[in-house]
Amino acid sequence: MRQIFKIIVLMAGLVLALVVLSGCNQQSEDNQASTDQPLVTALEKSEPTPLEDIELKTFDALDLTSDTVNPYEGDDYLAYVNDAKLRDRDELKTATVNPLEAMVDALASTMISMVTDLGNAIANGLSGLDTGSNTNTDTDTDTDTDDTDTSDETETVVVNSYTNADSGFSIVFPSDWSVTEGTDGDKNTVTAKSASEGAGDAFLENIEVVIEELVLAFDLEEYTDSVITQLSTDLSEFTEVERQETKIGSLTVKRIVYTHNSGGTPLKSVTYVVAGELLKGYTITGTAETSKFASFESDFDAAAESFLLE
C-alpha cells in the first residue's frame, strides 16, 4: 500500500507540473501578443515606410536585399513587414529562456524519471520474489542431491580415486591410504600405502602401479614373461605361486601371486599384468606381510578391478 500511495502522489505532482507549464506558455504568448500589437496597429494606419527606415528588434529578421517585394506597394509591403516581425518574434522566443518555465520542465522531467524508476523497482521486486521462490526450491533440491552424491562417493571410495592423464589410466585405492607418485628407473609409479598399525608394524601394506614405456610391442603372454623375469631378478627369494588369465572389465590380464623377502620380512604379492596400447605396459601390485596377505587380498583385488585405461 505504501508503494501505491507513493505512485499516486508522484503522478499527481506530474499532472500539476504539466498544468503549470501550460499556463506559463499561454501567459508568455499573451504577453508577446500584447507587446507587438501597438506596432502592428501603427503600421496598419501609417503610410508605408521604406524598409531601410524600419527599426526591428533584430536586423537579421529582414532581408533588405530582397527584390521580390516592392516596399511602396501597400498591402504587399505590410504583409512583408508582418512576416518579418513574426519571424523575429519566433527567433527571440526560441533564444529566450524563461526561468519559471525551465524550472517546471526540470521538475516534470524529474518526476517522470522518478515514476519510471519506481515502476521498474516494483516490477523487479515482484520478479525477484518469484525468482527467490524458485531459487530456494532449486537450492533445496541441489543440496539434497549433493548430500546423496556425497554419500555415494564415500561408499564407492571416490575420494581416493586417482587419474593419470599422461599415462592414460585411472584407479581407485582404499579410502584411508596415502597416495604418492614417483619413478623407478625409467618407469613411472604411483603408490598407495596403508596407515601404520603401531610400533610393531614391520611393513606398510601397499598397492603400486608401474607404467612402463615399451620399445617393442608385446602381446599379453610375452609381456607377462618379461615382468616375471624382472621380478625374479629384483626380488630376494622370489617364488611364483600362481598364474592365471582373468578379466578387468573388458581387458584381458594376467594375475600372478608370488612370495619374496625384503630385509628379513617375508612378503606375499599379487600382480596384475596389463599390456596396453601405444607401447605401454602396466602392472598393479598389492603387497603385504605373508601372514597378513589374506586380510588384504580383497583390497588388492578391488583396486586392480577398478583399473581403467582412459
Coordinates of N, CA, C and O in Angstrom, one line a residue, residues 38-204:
P38 N 0.6 47.1 -30.6 CA 0.7 48.5 -30.9 C 1.5 48.8 -32.2 O 1.1 49.6 -33.0
L39 N 2.6 48.1 -32.4 CA 3.4 48.3 -33.6 C 2.7 47.8 -34.8 O 2.7 48.5 -35.8
V40 N 2.0 46.7 -34.7 CA 1.2 46.2 -35.9 C 0.1 47.2 -36.2 O -0.1 47.6 -37.4
T41 N -0.6 47.7 -35.2 CA -1.6 48.7 -35.4 C -1.1 50.0 -36.1 O -1.7 50.5 -37.0
A42 N 0.1 50.4 -35.6 CA 0.7 51.6 -36.1 C 1.0 51.4 -37.6 O 0.9 52.3 -38.4
L43 N 1.6 50.3 -37.9 CA 1.9 50.0 -39.3 C 0.7 50.0 -40.2 O 0.8 50.4 -41.3
E44 N -0.4 49.5 -39.7 CA -1.6 49.4 -40.5 C -2.2 50.8 -40.8 O -2.7 51.0 -41.9
K45 N -2.0 51.7 -39.8 CA -2.6 53.1 -40.0 C -1.7 54.0 -40.8 O -2.1 55.0 -41.4
S46 N -0.4 53.8 -40.7 CA 0.6 54.7 -41.2 C 0.9 54.4 -42.7 O 0.5 53.3 -43.2
E47 N 1.5 55.4 -43.3 CA 1.9 55.2 -44.7 C 3.1 54.2 -44.8 O 3.8 54.1 -43.8
P48 N 3.2 53.5 -45.9 CA 4.3 52.6 -46.0 C 5.6 53.3 -45.8 O 5.8 54.4 -46.3
T49 N 6.5 52.7 -45.1 CA 7.8 53.2 -44.8 C 8.9 52.4 -45.5 O 8.8 51.1 -45.5
P50 N 9.9 53.0 -46.1 CA 10.9 52.2 -46.7 C 11.5 51.2 -45.7 O 11.7 51.5 -44.5
L51 N 11.9 50.1 -46.2 CA 12.5 49.1 -45.3 C 13.7 49.5 -44.5 O 13.9 49.1 -43.4
E52 N 14.5 50.4 -45.2 CA 15.7 50.9 -44.5 C 15.4 51.7 -43.2 O 16.2 51.8 -42.3
D53 N 14.2 52.3 -43.1 CA 13.9 53.1 -42.0 C 13.1 52.4 -40.9 O 12.7 53.0 -39.9
I54 N 12.8 51.1 -41.1 CA 12.1 50.3 -40.1 C 13.0 49.8 -39.0 O 14.0 49.2 -39.4
E55 N 12.8 50.1 -37.8 CA 13.7 49.6 -36.7 C 13.0 48.4 -36.1 O 12.0 48.5 -35.4
L56 N 13.6 47.2 -36.3 CA 13.2 46.0 -35.8 C 14.1 45.5 -34.6 O 15.2 46.1 -34.4
K57 N 13.6 44.5 -33.9 CA 14.4 44.1 -32.7 C 15.7 43.4 -33.1 O 16.6 43.4 -32.4
T58 N 15.7 42.7 -34.3 CA 16.9 42.2 -34.8 C 17.0 42.5 -36.3 O 16.0 42.4 -37.1
F59 N 18.1 43.0 -36.7 CA 18.3 43.4 -38.1 C 18.2 42.2 -39.1 O 17.8 42.4 -40.2
D60 N 18.7 41.0 -38.6 CA 18.7 39.9 -39.5 C 17.3 39.4 -39.8 O 17.1 38.5 -40.7
A61 N 16.3 39.9 -39.2 CA 14.9 39.4 -39.4 C 14.4 39.8 -40.8 O 13.5 39.2 -41.4
L62 N 15.0 40.9 -41.4 CA 14.6 41.4 -42.7 C 15.7 41.2 -43.7 O 16.8 41.4 -43.4
D63 N 15.2 40.8 -44.9 CA 16.2 40.6 -46.0 C 16.1 41.9 -46.8 O 15.2 42.0 -47.7
L64 N 16.9 42.9 -46.5 CA 16.8 44.2 -47.2 C 17.2 44.1 -48.6 O 17.0 45.1 -49.4
T65 N 17.9 43.1 -49.0 CA 18.4 43.0 -50.4 C 17.4 42.3 -51.3 O 17.6 42.0 -52.4
S66 N 16.3 41.8 -50.7 CA 15.3 41.1 -51.5 C 14.7 42.0 -52.5 O 14.3 43.1 -52.3
D67 N 14.6 41.4 -53.7 CA 14.0 42.2 -54.8 C 12.6 41.6 -55.2 O 12.1 41.9 -56.2
T68 N 12.1 40.8 -54.3 CA 10.8 40.2 -54.6 C 9.6 41.0 -54.0 O 8.5 40.7 -54.3
V69 N 9.9 42.0 -53.2 CA 8.9 42.8 -52.6 C 9.1 44.3 -52.9 O 10.2 44.8 -52.7
N70 N 8.2 45.0 -53.4 CA 8.2 46.5 -53.6 C 7.8 47.2 -52.4 O 6.6 47.1 -52.0
P71 N 8.7 47.9 -51.7 CA 8.3 48.5 -50.4 C 7.3 49.5 -50.5 O 6.8 50.0 -49.5
Y72 N 6.9 49.9 -51.7 CA 5.9 51.0 -51.9 C 4.6 50.5 -52.4 O 3.8 51.2 -53.0
E73 N 4.3 49.2 -52.3 CA 3.1 48.6 -52.9 C 2.1 48.2 -51.8 O 1.4 47.2 -51.9
G74 N 2.0 49.0 -50.8 CA 0.9 48.9 -49.8 C 0.8 47.6 -49.1 O 1.6 47.2 -48.2
D75 N -0.2 46.8 -49.5 CA -0.5 45.5 -48.8 C 0.6 44.6 -48.9 O 0.9 43.9 -47.9
D76 N 1.3 44.5 -50.0 CA 2.5 43.6 -50.1 C 3.5 44.0 -49.1 O 4.2 43.1 -48.4
Y77 N 3.7 45.3 -49.0 CA 4.8 45.8 -48.1 C 4.4 45.4 -46.6 O 5.2 45.0 -45.8
L78 N 3.1 45.7 -46.3 CA 2.6 45.4 -44.9 C 2.7 43.9 -44.6 O 3.2 43.6 -43.5
A79 N 2.4 43.1 -45.5 CA 2.5 41.7 -45.3 C 3.9 41.3 -45.1 O 4.3 40.4 -44.3
Y80 N 4.8 41.9 -45.9 CA 6.2 41.6 -45.7 C 6.7 41.9 -44.3 O 7.4 41.2 -43.7
V81 N 6.4 43.1 -43.9 CA 6.8 43.6 -42.5 C 6.2 42.7 -41.5 O 6.9 42.3 -40.5
N82 N 4.9 42.3 -41.6 CA 4.3 41.4 -40.6 C 5.0 40.1 -40.5 O 5.3 39.5 -39.5
D83 N 5.3 39.5 -41.7 CA 6.0 38.2 -41.7 C 7.4 38.4 -41.1 O 7.8 37.5 -40.3
A84 N 8.1 39.5 -41.3 CA 9.4 39.7 -40.7 C 9.2 39.8 -39.2 O 10.1 39.2 -38.5
K85 N 8.2 40.5 -38.7 CA 8.0 40.6 -37.3 C 7.7 39.2 -36.7 O 8.2 38.9 -35.6
L86 N 7.0 38.4 -37.3 CA 6.7 37.1 -36.8 C 7.9 36.2 -36.7 O 8.2 35.5 -35.7
R87 N 8.7 36.3 -37.8 CA 10.0 35.5 -37.7 C 10.9 36.0 -36.6 O 11.5 35.3 -35.9
D88 N 10.9 37.4 -36.5 CA 11.8 37.9 -35.5 C 11.3 37.5 -34.1 O 12.1 37.2 -33.2
R89 N 10.0 37.5 -33.8 CA 9.5 37.2 -32.6 C 9.7 35.7 -32.2 O 10.1 35.3 -31.1
D90 N 9.6 34.8 -33.3 CA 9.9 33.4 -33.1 C 11.4 33.2 -32.7 O 11.7 32.4 -31.8
E91 N 12.3 34.0 -33.4 CA 13.7 33.8 -33.0 C 14.0 34.2 -31.6 O 14.7 33.6 -30.9
L92 N 13.4 35.3 -31.2 CA 13.6 35.8 -29.8 C 13.0 34.8 -28.8 O 13.6 34.6 -27.8
K93 N 11.8 34.3 -29.1 CA 11.2 33.4 -28.2 C 12.0 32.1 -28.1 O 12.1 31.5 -27.0
T94 N 12.6 31.7 -29.2 CA 13.5 30.5 -29.1 C 14.7 30.7 -28.3 O 15.2 29.9 -27.5
A95 N 15.3 32.0 -28.4 CA 16.5 32.3 -27.8 C 16.4 32.6 -26.3 O 17.3 32.5 -25.5
T96 N 15.2 33.0 -25.9 CA 14.9 33.5 -24.5 C 14.6 32.3 -23.6 O 13.8 31.5 -24.0
V97 N 15.2 32.2 -22.5 CA 15.0 31.1 -21.5 C 14.2 31.7 -20.3 O 14.6 32.6 -19.7
N98 N 13.0 31.2 -20.2 CA 12.1 31.6 -19.1 C 12.5 30.8 -17.8 O 12.3 29.6 -17.8
P99 N 13.0 31.4 -16.7 CA 13.4 30.7 -15.6 C 12.3 29.8 -15.0 O 12.5 28.6 -14.6
L100 N 11.1 30.3 -14.9 CA 10.0 29.5 -14.3 C 9.7 28.3 -15.2 O 9.5 27.2 -14.7
E101 N 9.7 28.6 -16.5 CA 9.4 27.5 -17.4 C 10.5 26.4 -17.4 O 10.2 25.2 -17.4
A102 N 11.7 26.8 -17.3 CA 12.8 25.9 -17.2 C 12.7 25.1 -15.9 O 13.0 23.9 -15.9
M103 N 12.3 25.7 -14.8 CA 12.1 25.0 -13.5 C 11.0 24.0 -13.6 O 11.2 22.9 -13.1
V104 N 9.9 24.4 -14.2 CA 8.8 23.5 -14.4 C 9.2 22.3 -15.2 O 8.8 21.1 -15.0
D105 N 9.9 22.6 -16.3 CA 10.3 21.5 -17.2 C 11.2 20.5 -16.5 O 11.1 19.3 -16.6
A106 N 12.2 21.1 -15.7 CA 13.1 20.2 -14.9 C 12.3 19.4 -13.9 O 12.6 18.2 -13.7
L107 N 11.3 20.0 -13.2 CA 10.5 19.3 -12.2 C 9.7 18.2 -12.9 O 9.6 17.0 -12.4
A108 N 9.1 18.5 -14.1 CA 8.3 17.5 -14.8 C 9.2 16.3 -15.2 O 8.8 15.1 -15.1
S109 N 10.4 16.6 -15.7 CA 11.3 15.6 -16.1 C 11.8 14.7 -15.0 O 11.8 13.5 -15.1
T110 N 12.0 15.4 -13.8 CA 12.5 14.6 -12.6 C 11.4 13.7 -12.1 O 11.6 12.5 -11.8
M111 N 10.1 14.2 -12.1 CA 9.0 13.4 -11.6 C 8.7 12.2 -12.6 O 8.5 11.1 -12.1
I112 N 8.8 12.5 -13.9 CA 8.7 11.4 -14.8 C 9.7 10.3 -14.6 O 9.4 9.1 -14.6
S113 N 11.0 10.7 -14.4 CA 12.0 9.8 -14.2 C 11.8 9.0 -12.9 O 12.0 7.8 -12.8
M114 N 11.3 9.7 -11.8 CA 11.1 9.0 -10.5 C 10.0 8.0 -10.7 O 10.1 6.9 -10.2
V115 N 8.9 8.4 -11.4 CA 7.8 7.4 -11.6 C 8.3 6.2 -12.4 O 7.9 5.1 -12.0
T116 N 9.1 6.5 -13.4 CA 9.6 5.3 -14.2 C 10.5 4.4 -13.4 O 10.3 3.2 -13.4
D117 N 11.4 5.0 -12.6 CA 12.3 4.2 -11.8 C 11.5 3.4 -10.7 O 11.8 2.3 -10.4
L118 N 10.5 4.1 -10.1 CA 9.7 3.4 -9.1 C 8.9 2.2 -9.7 O 8.8 1.1 -9.2
G119 N 8.4 2.4 -10.9 CA 7.7 1.3 -11.6 C 8.6 0.2 -11.9 O 8.3 -1.0 -11.7
N120 N 9.8 0.5 -12.4 CA 10.8 -0.6 -12.6 C 11.2 -1.3 -11.4 O 11.3 -2.5 -11.4
A121 N 11.3 -0.5 -10.3 CA 11.7 -1.1 -9.0 C 10.6 -2.1 -8.5 O 10.9 -3.2 -8.0
I122 N 9.4 -1.6 -8.7 CA 8.3 -2.5 -8.2 C 8.2 -3.8 -9.1 O 8.1 -4.9 -8.6
A123 N 8.4 -3.6 -10.4 CA 8.4 -4.8 -11.3 C 9.5 -5.7 -11.0 O 9.3 -6.9 -10.9
N124 N 10.7 -5.1 -10.7 CA 11.9 -6.0 -10.4 C 11.7 -6.7 -9.1 O 12.1 -7.8 -8.8
G125 N 11.0 -6.0 -8.1 CA 10.8 -6.6 -6.8 C 9.9 -7.7 -6.9 O 10.1 -8.8 -6.3
L126 N 8.8 -7.6 -7.7 CA 7.9 -8.7 -7.8 C 8.5 -9.8 -8.5 O 8.4 -11.0 -8.2
S127 N 9.3 -9.5 -9.6 CA 10.0 -10.6 -10.3 C 11.0 -11.3 -9.4 O 11.2 -12.5 -9.4
G128 N 11.7 -10.4 -8.5 CA 12.7 -11.0 -7.5 C 12.0 -12.0 -6.6 O 12.6 -13.0 -6.2
L129 N 10.8 -11.6 -6.1 CA 10.1 -12.5 -5.2 C 9.8 -13.9 -5.9 O 10.0 -14.9 -5.3
D130 N 9.4 -13.9 -7.1 CA 9.2 -15.1 -7.8 C 10.4 -15.9 -8.0 O 10.5 -17.1 -7.8
T131 N 11.5 -15.1 -8.5 CA 12.8 -15.8 -8.7 C 13.3 -16.4 -7.4 O 13.9 -17.4 -7.4
G132 N 13.2 -15.6 -6.3 CA 13.7 -16.1 -5.0 C 13.0 -17.4 -4.6 O 13.6 -18.3 -4.1
S133 N 11.7 -17.5 -4.9 CA 11.0 -18.7 -4.6 C 11.5 -19.9 -5.3 O 11.8 -20.9 -4.8
N134 N 11.8 -19.6 -6.6 CA 12.3 -20.7 -7.4 C 13.7 -21.1 -7.0 O 14.1 -22.2 -7.0
T135 N 14.5 -20.0 -6.6 CA 15.9 -20.2 -6.2 C 15.9 -21.1 -5.0 O 16.7 -22.0 -4.9
N136 N 15.1 -20.8 -4.0 CA 15.1 -21.6 -2.8 C 14.7 -23.0 -3.1 O 15.3 -24.0 -2.6
T137 N 13.8 -23.2 -4.0 CA 13.4 -24.6 -4.3 C 14.5 -25.3 -5.0 O 14.9 -26.4 -4.7
D138 N 15.2 -24.6 -5.9 CA 16.3 -25.2 -6.6 C 17.5 -25.5 -5.7 O 18.1 -26.6 -5.8
T139 N 17.7 -24.6 -4.7 CA 18.8 -24.8 -3.8 C 18.5 -26.0 -2.9 O 19.4 -26.8 -2.7
D140 N 17.3 -26.1 -2.5 CA 17.0 -27.3 -1.6 C 17.2 -28.5 -2.4 O 17.7 -29.5 -1.9
T141 N 16.7 -28.5 -3.6 CA 16.9 -29.7 -4.4 C 18.3 -30.1 -4.7 O 18.8 -31.2 -4.6
D142 N 19.1 -29.0 -5.0 CA 20.5 -29.2 -5.2 C 21.2 -29.8 -4.0 O 22.1 -30.6 -4.1
T143 N 20.9 -29.2 -2.8 CA 21.5 -29.6 -1.6 C 21.2 -31.1 -1.3 O 22.1 -31.9 -1.0
D144 N 20.0 -31.5 -1.5 CA 19.6 -32.9 -1.3 C 20.4 -33.8 -2.2 O 20.9 -34.8 -1.9
T145 N 20.5 -33.3 -3.5 CA 21.2 -34.1 -4.5 C 22.7 -34.3 -4.1 O 23.3 -35.3 -4.2
D146 N 23.3 -33.1 -3.7 CA 24.7 -33.1 -3.3 C 24.9 -34.1 -2.1 O 25.9 -34.8 -2.1
D147 N 24.0 -34.0 -1.2 CA 24.1 -34.9 0.0 C 24.1 -36.4 -0.4 O 24.9 -37.2 0.0
T148 N 23.2 -36.7 -1.3 CA 23.1 -38.0 -1.8 C 24.4 -38.5 -2.5 O 24.9 -39.5 -2.3
D149 N 24.9 -37.5 -3.4 CA 26.1 -37.8 -4.1 C 27.3 -38.1 -3.2 O 28.1 -39.0 -3.4
T150 N 27.4 -37.2 -2.2 CA 28.5 -37.4 -1.2 C 28.4 -38.7 -0.5 O 29.5 -39.4 -0.4
S151 N 27.3 -39.1 -0.2 CA 27.1 -40.4 0.5 C 27.6 -41.6 -0.5 O 28.3 -42.5 -0.1
D152 N 27.1 -41.4 -1.7 CA 27.5 -42.5 -2.7 C 29.0 -42.5 -2.9 O 29.7 -43.5 -3.0
E153 N 29.6 -41.3 -2.9 CA 31.1 -41.2 -3.2 C 31.8 -41.9 -2.0 O 32.8 -42.6 -2.2
T154 N 31.4 -41.7 -0.8 CA 32.0 -42.3 0.4 C 32.0 -43.8 0.3 O 32.9 -44.5 0.6
E155 N 30.8 -44.3 -0.1 CA 30.7 -45.7 -0.2 C 31.5 -46.3 -1.3 O 32.0 -47.4 -1.1
T156 N 31.7 -45.6 -2.4 CA 32.5 -46.2 -3.5 C 34.0 -45.7 -3.5 O 34.7 -46.0 -4.4
V157 N 34.4 -45.0 -2.4 CA 35.7 -44.6 -2.2 C 36.2 -43.7 -3.4 O 37.4 -43.7 -3.8
V158 N 35.3 -42.8 -3.9 CA 35.6 -41.9 -5.0 C 36.6 -40.9 -4.5 O 37.4 -40.4 -5.3
V159 N 36.7 -40.6 -3.2 CA 37.6 -39.6 -2.7 C 39.0 -40.0 -2.9 O 39.9 -39.2 -2.8
N160 N 39.3 -41.3 -3.0 CA 40.7 -41.7 -3.2 C 40.9 -42.3 -4.6 O 41.7 -43.2 -4.9
S161 N 40.1 -41.7 -5.6 CA 40.3 -42.1 -7.0 C 41.5 -41.4 -7.6 O 41.7 -40.2 -7.3
Y162 N 42.3 -42.1 -8.3 CA 43.5 -41.5 -8.9 C 43.4 -41.6 -10.4 O 43.1 -42.6 -11.0
T163 N 43.7 -40.5 -11.1 CA 43.7 -40.5 -12.6 C 45.0 -39.9 -13.1 O 45.5 -38.9 -12.6
N164 N 45.7 -40.6 -14.0 CA 46.9 -40.1 -14.6 C 46.6 -39.9 -16.1 O 46.6 -40.9 -16.9
A165 N 46.3 -38.7 -16.6 CA 46.0 -38.4 -18.0 C 47.2 -38.7 -18.9 O 47.0 -39.2 -20.0
D166 N 48.4 -38.4 -18.4 CA 49.6 -38.6 -19.3 C 49.8 -40.1 -19.5 O 50.2 -40.5 -20.6
S167 N 49.6 -40.9 -18.5 CA 49.8 -42.3 -18.7 C 48.6 -43.1 -19.1 O 48.6 -44.3 -19.4
G168 N 47.5 -42.4 -19.1 CA 46.3 -42.9 -19.7 C 45.5 -44.0 -18.9 O 45.0 -45.0 -19.4
F169 N 45.4 -43.8 -17.5 CA 44.7 -44.7 -16.7 C 44.1 -44.0 -15.5 O 44.5 -42.9 -15.1
S170 N 43.2 -44.8 -14.8 CA 42.7 -44.3 -13.5 C 42.5 -45.6 -12.7 O 42.4 -46.7 -13.2
I171 N 42.5 -45.4 -11.3 CA 42.4 -46.5 -10.4 C 41.8 -45.9 -9.1 O 42.0 -44.7 -8.8
V172 N 41.1 -46.8 -8.3 CA 40.6 -46.4 -7.0 C 41.3 -47.2 -5.9 O 41.3 -48.4 -5.9
F173 N 41.9 -46.4 -5.0 CA 42.7 -47.1 -3.9 C 41.8 -47.1 -2.7 O 40.7 -46.4 -2.6
P174 N 42.1 -47.9 -1.6 CA 41.4 -47.9 -0.4 C 41.3 -46.5 0.2 O 42.3 -45.7 0.0
S175 N 40.2 -46.1 0.8 CA 39.9 -44.7 1.1 C 40.9 -44.1 2.1 O 41.2 -42.9 2.0
D176 N 41.5 -44.8 3.0 CA 42.3 -44.2 4.0 C 43.8 -44.4 3.8 O 44.6 -44.3 4.6
W177 N 44.2 -44.8 2.5 CA 45.6 -45.0 2.2 C 46.1 -43.7 1.5 O 45.4 -43.0 0.7
S178 N 47.4 -43.4 1.8 CA 48.0 -42.2 1.3 C 48.6 -42.6 -0.1 O 49.1 -43.7 -0.4
V179 N 48.6 -41.6 -1.0 CA 49.0 -41.8 -2.4 C 50.1 -40.9 -2.8 O 50.1 -39.7 -2.5
T180 N 51.2 -41.5 -3.4 CA 52.3 -40.7 -3.8 C 52.7 -41.1 -5.2 O 52.5 -42.3 -5.6
E181 N 53.3 -40.2 -6.0 CA 53.8 -40.5 -7.3 C 55.4 -40.5 -7.3 O 56.0 -39.9 -6.4
G182 N 56.0 -41.2 -8.2 CA 57.4 -41.3 -8.2 C 57.9 -42.0 -9.5 O 57.2 -42.1 -10.5
T183 N 59.2 -42.3 -9.5 CA 59.8 -43.0 -10.6 C 60.6 -44.2 -10.1 O 61.1 -44.2 -9.0
D184 N 60.7 -45.2 -10.9 CA 61.6 -46.3 -10.6 C 62.4 -46.6 -11.8 O 62.0 -47.3 -12.7
G185 N 63.6 -46.0 -11.9 CA 64.4 -46.1 -13.1 C 63.8 -45.3 -14.2 O 63.5 -44.1 -14.1
D186 N 63.5 -46.0 -15.3 CA 62.8 -45.4 -16.4 C 61.3 -45.6 -16.4 O 60.6 -45.4 -17.4
K187 N 60.8 -46.0 -15.2 CA 59.3 -46.3 -15.1 C 58.7 -45.3 -14.2 O 59.3 -44.9 -13.2
N188 N 57.4 -45.0 -14.5 CA 56.6 -44.1 -13.7 C 55.8 -44.9 -12.7 O 55.4 -46.0 -13.1
T189 N 55.7 -44.5 -11.5 CA 55.0 -45.2 -10.5 C 54.0 -44.4 -9.7 O 54.2 -43.1 -9.6
V190 N 52.9 -45.0 -9.2 CA 52.0 -44.3 -8.2 C 51.8 -45.4 -7.1 O 51.4 -46.5 -7.4
T191 N 52.0 -45.0 -5.9 CA 51.9 -46.0 -4.8 C 50.9 -45.5 -3.7 O 50.9 -44.3 -3.3
A192 N 50.0 -46.4 -3.3 CA 49.1 -46.1 -2.1 C 49.5 -47.0 -1.0 O 49.7 -48.2 -1.1
K193 N 49.7 -46.4 0.2 CA 50.2 -47.2 1.4 C 49.2 -47.1 2.5 O 48.5 -46.1 2.7
S194 N 49.0 -48.2 3.2 CA 48.1 -48.3 4.4 C 48.7 -47.5 5.6 O 49.9 -47.2 5.6
A195 N 47.9 -47.2 6.5 CA 48.4 -46.5 7.7 C 49.1 -47.5 8.6 O 48.8 -48.7 8.6
S196 N 50.0 -47.0 9.4 CA 50.7 -47.9 10.3 C 49.8 -48.4 11.4 O 48.9 -47.7 11.9
E197 N 50.0 -49.7 11.7 CA 49.2 -50.3 12.8 C 49.8 -50.2 14.2 O 49.3 -50.8 15.1
G198 N 50.9 -49.5 14.3 CA 51.6 -49.3 15.6 C 53.0 -49.6 15.5 O 53.6 -49.9 14.4
A199 N 53.7 -49.5 16.7 CA 55.2 -49.7 16.7 C 55.6 -51.0 16.2 O 56.7 -51.2 15.7
G200 N 54.8 -52.1 16.4 CA 55.2 -53.4 16.0 C 54.9 -53.7 14.5 O 55.2 -54.8 14.0
D201 N 54.4 -52.8 13.8 CA 54.1 -53.0 12.4 C 55.3 -52.9 11.5 O 55.9 -51.8 11.3
A202 N 55.8 -54.0 11.1 CA 57.1 -54.0 10.4 C 57.0 -53.6 8.9 O 58.0 -53.3 8.3
F203 N 55.8 -53.6 8.3 CA 55.7 -53.4 6.9 C 54.3 -52.7 6.6 O 53.3 -53.1 7.1
L204 N 54.4 -51.7 5.8 CA 53.1 -51.0 5.4 C 52.6 -51.6 4.1 O 53.3 -51.6 3.1

